[in-house]
Amino acid sequence: MRSDLIKLGPDRAPARAMLRATGLDDAALAKPLVAVVHTWSDVSPCNLNLRELAREAAAGIRAAGGTPVEFNTIAVTDGIAMGTPGMRYSLVSRELIADSIETAVEGHCIDAMLLLCGCDKTIPAAAMAMARLDIPAVVLYGGTIAHGLHRNTPITIQQVFEAVGAHGAGQIDDAQLHAVECAACSGAGACGGQFTANTMAMVLTALGLSPLGLNDIPATHPDKPAAARRCGELVMQCLREGRTPRALIDRRALGNAARMVAATAGSTNAVLHLLAIAREAGVEWSLEDFQPASAGTPVIADLLPGGRYTAVELFQAGGCARVAQELIDAGLLDDAPTVTGRSLFSEVAALPRVATQTVVHAVATPLKPRGGYSILYGNLAPDGCVLKIPGNDSAGHGATRFSGRAHVFESEEAAFAAVQEGRIDKGEVVVIRNEGPAGGPGMREMLGVTAALVGRGLGDDVALITDGRFSGATHGFMVGHIAPEAARGGPIALLRDGDTIHIDALARRIDTDADLAARRAQWSAPAPKATRGVLAKFALLVGSAADGATTQPVSPAPRSVPSTQGVTA
């Protein structure tokens, strides 16, 4: 056992003495030490139930012959930090969480680990740590929040952000905004739509890192504690059988995850996070690998933000398994190993189908003919970017083209103020730059701006492009992750008000007619926004969004860019 390094021999007596002080005896010390790592916090509902689940997981580990040891790490709650300077710390927290898991587990020579995660960045961080350490491990998502109820209508945090826009436009008053605010969040659990948390929970299952069906169980459902106990037992099985995460994460698993995201019109943050997970696992996977997954996979799940239902209704309809069943029937997934020791197809086949449900459609009768995102290139994004394809028209197709005049902002705050003051006109392309991984620093999400646009009725009439990110709750014609970013000299830094910008999802292009080359000599890098502390360190170390925006000191996997892109400087 790895833990023998701290437990065996006369020279380890001091270490054993300290372990005994925690309540461990000879019998407990003779067993494998299994970390139960969670991101519990009571600052938000997203991670609120994880300490309770940790107790259940520890019980499962003990029952299966292990000795659990508990570690806690941080979480930054995007829904609270959104639109504030605190949001700069969100993506940073992904790296900190992965690093802290590595530090605690390696620092104590732990034999295996069970990870419990909740809101957005805790989920990819857990997967990154699993891939990095490659010891027997299982991860369980704490579960979705139940939807709120306002005027007998189910609502989520998405409607609160959009109500802010409606309030700014004078469409609702203070009392109405307060009523929406008070009704939206019902208790423990992460945001209820197919936003980043639920999207990434599905990714964990598709990668084989979580047992099929357990992440789908809502946070407050009575079956969730038993799911945690089951994971505790399962991690001991993985330890006995020598099953580790890198044996699961390969190109098949990454492709399955990308298709599941596309089929559910999930968060574009999954692109960033899957790139990061692939790099930790040592698997060659590039931005371009997402394109066939989206282009060849229809949207079959009717989920918020663009659809009607939350993750609670998806759970009732069969959850992740039901989506996988439909994709497998259509030949759109590859069989791959999972953490249970059985293959994905075997796990899916073992679960029944809900007879009557309206959340997940068959591939033959999709909501949209292709996935909810597209990878674009052009003279504004030589290294690529991610377009979140907007909602359906009457024919079931999302809008695919947008051209308009640039309205340039140097920060999210400046753009949000312009929206709230009514200074954004129909037909414009809102440009928010210097919000990338290094320039932000932290690559903030633009949900405050995008939701305010929707709330003011401009969601279908403007586009927005940024070197920052979008929340999974964002919908509309939005382009994010533009690379290279402005702070590192990307072409988006050279745009001016009034420049014409063309976005074409079918041609996979984002271009401007402006003579960017003539402006290049006049450009100089902006001064760093952070000069000390974790943000300054992150800005110095972080890589491109096109490579997952990680801080790992390794060469990025090679990117495959379409030969027809015709990119110019």
Short mmCIF file of C-alpha atoms in Angstrom, two decimals, residues 21 23 156 260 303 362 415 417 466:
data_model
loop_
_atom_site.label_atom_id
_atom_site.label_comp_id
_atom_site.label_asym_id
_atom_site.label_seq_id
_atom_site.Cartn_x
_atom_site.Cartn_y
_atom_site.Cartn_z
CA ALA A 21 -4.71 10.81 18.14
CA GLY A 23 -9.02 7.81 16.75
CA THR A 156 -34.17 28.59 -11.52
CA MET A 260 -23.39 14.09 -24.43
CA LEU A 303 -33.34 21.43 -20.93
CA ALA A 362 -35.19 10.20 -30.00
CA ALA A 415 -20.57 46.33 -20.98
CA ALA A 417 -23.48 49.31 -17.48
CA THR A 466 -15.39 37.85 -25.78
#
